[in-house]
Amino acid sequence: MYWNVYSPEEWKVRAAAVAAVDARRKDVERRTIDRVVVDDSAGEQAHALRGENATEGFFEGRKTREARGGWFSYELKIAGDAPVTLAATYRGSEGRRRVFDVLVDDQKIATESLEYHPTEELDKEYRVPDAITR
């Protein structure tokens, strides 16, 4: 087992960073209309998981999904005419830079370029254009 060792000042910085991530995630949860939990196979199937070359993995004890040279998709609900933001959490310990497109209804809304961030989860949000959701 490995332990992180912090000085008192480093611990203050680390604790503040953890609190900020927790607050951000609670805000996202408050705004959530629909959610896919990759750890839940039934939930993925209920959201019409489809893909090509999509595989499962594990990071920090949680199941992950990726598609090297392929793709995967889910069907998510929206709330009428309300603006929609897609939120995703990516793992950061891949060991290499990853570049991929984020699509909604086959329309690219972002190109993501993730750098190597060992032992981190990276939260990203993407504003979905109104023309796609209405």
PDB file of C-alpha atoms in Angstrom:
ATOM      1  CA  MET A   1       0.000   0.000   0.000  1.00  0.00           C
ATOM      2  CA  TYR A   2       1.214   3.492  -0.820  1.00  0.00           C
ATOM      3  CA  TRP A   3       0.390   6.671   1.053  1.00  0.00           C
ATOM      4  CA  ASN A   4       0.668  10.259  -0.065  1.00  0.00           C
ATOM      5  CA  VAL A   5       2.656  12.361   2.379  1.00  0.00           C
ATOM      6  CA  TYR A   6       1.876  16.072   2.662  1.00  0.00           C
ATOM      7  CA  SER A   7       3.338  18.911   4.655  1.00  0.00           C
ATOM      8  CA  PRO A   8       0.709  20.941   6.560  1.00  0.00           C
ATOM      9  CA  GLU A   9       0.741  23.562   3.794  1.00  0.00           C
ATOM     10  CA  GLU A  10       0.536  20.949   1.015  1.00  0.00           C
ATOM     11  CA  TRP A  11      -2.377  19.312   2.839  1.00  0.00           C
ATOM     12  CA  LYS A  12      -4.286  22.618   2.922  1.00  0.00           C
ATOM     13  CA  VAL A  13      -3.830  22.948  -0.839  1.00  0.00           C
ATOM     14  CA  ARG A  14      -4.818  19.314  -1.451  1.00  0.00           C
ATOM     15  CA  ALA A  15      -7.870  19.518   0.830  1.00  0.00           C
ATOM     16  CA  ALA A  16      -9.036  22.694  -0.930  1.00  0.00           C
ATOM     17  CA  ALA A  17      -8.646  21.013  -4.333  1.00  0.00           C
ATOM     18  CA  VAL A  18     -10.646  17.974  -3.207  1.00  0.00           C
ATOM     19  CA  ALA A  19     -13.366  20.238  -1.768  1.00  0.00           C
ATOM     20  CA  ALA A  20     -13.552  22.178  -5.053  1.00  0.00           C
ATOM     21  CA  VAL A  21     -13.975  18.963  -7.064  1.00  0.00           C
ATOM     22  CA  ASP A  22     -16.673  17.780  -4.650  1.00  0.00           C
ATOM     23  CA  ALA A  23     -18.543  21.102  -4.903  1.00  0.00           C
ATOM     24  CA  ARG A  24     -18.337  21.058  -8.712  1.00  0.00           C
ATOM     25  CA  ARG A  25     -19.655  17.488  -8.871  1.00  0.00           C
ATOM     26  CA  LYS A  26     -22.540  18.336  -6.521  1.00  0.00           C
ATOM     27  CA  ASP A  27     -23.419  21.261  -8.802  1.00  0.00           C
ATOM     28  CA  VAL A  28     -23.397  18.959 -11.839  1.00  0.00           C
ATOM     29  CA  GLU A  29     -25.575  16.440  -9.973  1.00  0.00           C
ATOM     30  CA  ARG A  30     -28.062  19.194  -9.113  1.00  0.00           C
ATOM     31  CA  ARG A  31     -28.364  20.097 -12.820  1.00  0.00           C
ATOM     32  CA  THR A  32     -28.502  16.499 -14.075  1.00  0.00           C
ATOM     33  CA  ILE A  33     -31.455  15.441 -16.255  1.00  0.00           C
ATOM     34  CA  ASP A  34     -30.180  11.953 -17.107  1.00  0.00           C
ATOM     35  CA  ARG A  35     -27.089   9.985 -16.222  1.00  0.00           C
ATOM     36  CA  VAL A  36     -25.233   6.876 -17.348  1.00  0.00           C
ATOM     37  CA  VAL A  37     -23.151   5.120 -14.716  1.00  0.00           C
ATOM     38  CA  VAL A  38     -20.552   3.000 -16.492  1.00  0.00           C
ATOM     39  CA  ASP A  39     -20.264   0.753 -13.402  1.00  0.00           C
ATOM     40  CA  ASP A  40     -23.862  -0.365 -13.993  1.00  0.00           C
ATOM     41  CA  SER A  41     -24.338  -2.719 -16.968  1.00  0.00           C
ATOM     42  CA  ALA A  42     -28.126  -2.520 -16.669  1.00  0.00           C
ATOM     43  CA  GLY A  43     -27.910   1.287 -16.705  1.00  0.00           C
ATOM     44  CA  GLU A  44     -25.741   1.240 -19.809  1.00  0.00           C
ATOM     45  CA  GLN A  45     -28.197  -1.065 -21.563  1.00  0.00           C
ATOM     46  CA  ALA A  46     -31.140   1.108 -20.459  1.00  0.00           C
ATOM     47  CA  HIS A  47     -29.361   3.996 -22.203  1.00  0.00           C
ATOM     48  CA  ALA A  48     -28.970   1.956 -25.423  1.00  0.00           C
ATOM     49  CA  LEU A  49     -25.207   1.423 -25.253  1.00  0.00           C
ATOM     50  CA  ARG A  50     -23.845   0.829 -28.748  1.00  0.00           C
ATOM     51  CA  GLY A  51     -20.334   0.844 -30.104  1.00  0.00           C
ATOM     52  CA  GLU A  52     -17.530  -0.537 -32.180  1.00  0.00           C
ATOM     53  CA  ASN A  53     -14.205  -1.564 -30.625  1.00  0.00           C
ATOM     54  CA  ALA A  54     -15.580  -0.380 -27.263  1.00  0.00           C
ATOM     55  CA  THR A  55     -14.052  -2.040 -24.234  1.00  0.00           C
ATOM     56  CA  GLU A  56     -14.341  -1.922 -20.466  1.00  0.00           C
ATOM     57  CA  GLY A  57     -11.487  -1.110 -18.140  1.00  0.00           C
ATOM     58  CA  PHE A  58     -10.965  -0.169 -14.497  1.00  0.00           C
ATOM     59  CA  PHE A  59      -9.538   2.966 -12.871  1.00  0.00           C
ATOM     60  CA  GLU A  60      -9.420   3.633  -9.128  1.00  0.00           C
ATOM     61  CA  GLY A  61     -11.776   0.701  -8.572  1.00  0.00           C
ATOM     62  CA  ARG A  62     -14.397   1.946 -11.031  1.00  0.00           C
ATOM     63  CA  LYS A  63     -15.361   0.515 -14.393  1.00  0.00           C
ATOM     64  CA  THR A  64     -14.489   2.651 -17.415  1.00  0.00           C
ATOM     65  CA  ARG A  65     -15.371   2.520 -21.090  1.00  0.00           C
ATOM     66  CA  GLU A  66     -13.134   3.416 -24.028  1.00  0.00           C
ATOM     67  CA  ALA A  67     -12.997   2.850 -27.773  1.00  0.00           C
ATOM     68  CA  ARG A  68      -9.550   2.748 -29.345  1.00  0.00           C
ATOM     69  CA  GLY A  69     -10.048   3.098 -33.063  1.00  0.00           C
ATOM     70  CA  GLY A  70     -13.798   2.889 -32.570  1.00  0.00           C
ATOM     71  CA  TRP A  71     -16.695   4.565 -30.828  1.00  0.00           C
ATOM     72  CA  PHE A  72     -19.462   4.114 -28.279  1.00  0.00           C
ATOM     73  CA  SER A  73     -22.716   5.932 -27.654  1.00  0.00           C
ATOM     74  CA  TYR A  74     -25.618   6.255 -25.244  1.00  0.00           C
ATOM     75  CA  GLU A  75     -29.111   7.721 -25.590  1.00  0.00           C
ATOM     76  CA  LEU A  76     -29.854  10.378 -22.968  1.00  0.00           C
ATOM     77  CA  LYS A  77     -33.011  12.315 -22.079  1.00  0.00           C
ATOM     78  CA  ILE A  78     -33.313  16.079 -22.405  1.00  0.00           C
ATOM     79  CA  ALA A  79     -35.696  18.484 -20.658  1.00  0.00           C
ATOM     80  CA  GLY A  80     -37.867  20.068 -23.335  1.00  0.00           C
ATOM     81  CA  ASP A  81     -36.547  23.420 -24.496  1.00  0.00           C
ATOM     82  CA  ALA A  82     -34.093  23.915 -21.625  1.00  0.00           C
ATOM     83  CA  PRO A  83     -30.421  24.420 -22.532  1.00  0.00           C
ATOM     84  CA  VAL A  84     -28.396  21.215 -22.297  1.00  0.00           C
ATOM     85  CA  THR A  85     -24.832  20.617 -21.166  1.00  0.00           C
ATOM     86  CA  LEU A  86     -23.183  17.217 -21.540  1.00  0.00           C
ATOM     87  CA  ALA A  87     -20.884  16.368 -18.632  1.00  0.00           C
ATOM     88  CA  ALA A  88     -18.289  13.592 -18.752  1.00  0.00           C
ATOM     89  CA  THR A  89     -15.587  12.311 -16.445  1.00  0.00           C
ATOM     90  CA  TYR A  90     -12.412  10.950 -18.019  1.00  0.00           C
ATOM     91  CA  ARG A  91      -9.598   9.024 -16.391  1.00  0.00           C
ATOM     92  CA  GLY A  92      -6.250  10.729 -16.433  1.00  0.00           C
ATOM     93  CA  SER A  93      -3.755   7.877 -16.113  1.00  0.00           C
ATOM     94  CA  GLU A  94      -3.667   6.701 -19.706  1.00  0.00           C
ATOM     95  CA  GLY A  95       0.044   7.431 -20.073  1.00  0.00           C
ATOM     96  CA  ARG A  96      -0.416   9.147 -23.412  1.00  0.00           C
ATOM     97  CA  ARG A  97      -2.292  12.032 -24.975  1.00  0.00           C
ATOM     98  CA  ARG A  98      -5.767  11.164 -26.257  1.00  0.00           C
ATOM     99  CA  VAL A  99      -7.663  13.065 -28.943  1.00  0.00           C
ATOM    100  CA  PHE A 100     -11.267  12.328 -29.868  1.00  0.00           C
ATOM    101  CA  ASP A 101     -14.498  13.986 -30.971  1.00  0.00           C
ATOM    102  CA  VAL A 102     -17.623  14.338 -28.846  1.00  0.00           C
ATOM    103  CA  LEU A 103     -20.794  13.964 -30.910  1.00  0.00           C
ATOM    104  CA  VAL A 104     -24.480  14.499 -30.159  1.00  0.00           C
ATOM    105  CA  ASP A 105     -26.925  13.114 -32.738  1.00  0.00           C
ATOM    106  CA  ASP A 106     -23.982  12.590 -35.114  1.00  0.00           C
ATOM    107  CA  GLN A 107     -22.962  16.269 -34.880  1.00  0.00           C
ATOM    108  CA  LYS A 108     -19.544  17.152 -33.477  1.00  0.00           C
ATOM    109  CA  ILE A 109     -19.838  19.490 -30.502  1.00  0.00           C
ATOM    110  CA  ALA A 110     -16.191  19.283 -29.395  1.00  0.00           C
ATOM    111  CA  THR A 111     -12.785  17.840 -30.110  1.00  0.00           C
ATOM    112  CA  GLU A 112     -11.196  16.778 -26.851  1.00  0.00           C
ATOM    113  CA  SER A 113      -7.461  16.533 -26.265  1.00  0.00           C
ATOM    114  CA  LEU A 114      -6.623  14.992 -22.902  1.00  0.00           C
ATOM    115  CA  GLU A 115      -3.123  15.192 -21.510  1.00  0.00           C
ATOM    116  CA  TYR A 116      -1.567  12.689 -19.116  1.00  0.00           C
ATOM    117  CA  HIS A 117      -2.705  13.349 -15.530  1.00  0.00           C
ATOM    118  CA  PRO A 118      -1.797  10.335 -13.391  1.00  0.00           C
ATOM    119  CA  THR A 119      -4.230   9.372 -10.629  1.00  0.00           C
ATOM    120  CA  GLU A 120      -6.720  12.074 -11.619  1.00  0.00           C
ATOM    121  CA  GLU A 121     -10.230  12.080 -12.948  1.00  0.00           C
ATOM    122  CA  LEU A 122     -10.924  14.905 -15.375  1.00  0.00           C
ATOM    123  CA  ASP A 123     -14.414  16.431 -15.428  1.00  0.00           C
ATOM    124  CA  LYS A 124     -15.448  18.157 -18.656  1.00  0.00           C
ATOM    125  CA  GLU A 125     -18.641  19.925 -19.722  1.00  0.00           C
ATOM    126  CA  TYR A 126     -19.845  20.561 -23.271  1.00  0.00           C
ATOM    127  CA  ARG A 127     -22.658  22.974 -24.147  1.00  0.00           C
ATOM    128  CA  VAL A 128     -24.979  21.241 -26.627  1.00  0.00           C
ATOM    129  CA  PRO A 129     -26.201  23.649 -29.340  1.00  0.00           C
ATOM    130  CA  ASP A 130     -29.926  24.377 -29.068  1.00  0.00           C
ATOM    131  CA  ALA A 131     -30.400  23.387 -32.719  1.00  0.00           C
ATOM    132  CA  ILE A 132     -29.522  19.793 -31.798  1.00  0.00           C
ATOM    133  CA  THR A 133     -31.852  19.462 -28.813  1.00  0.00           C
ATOM    134  CA  ARG A 134     -34.952  21.259 -30.094  1.00  0.00           C
TER     135      ARG A 134
END
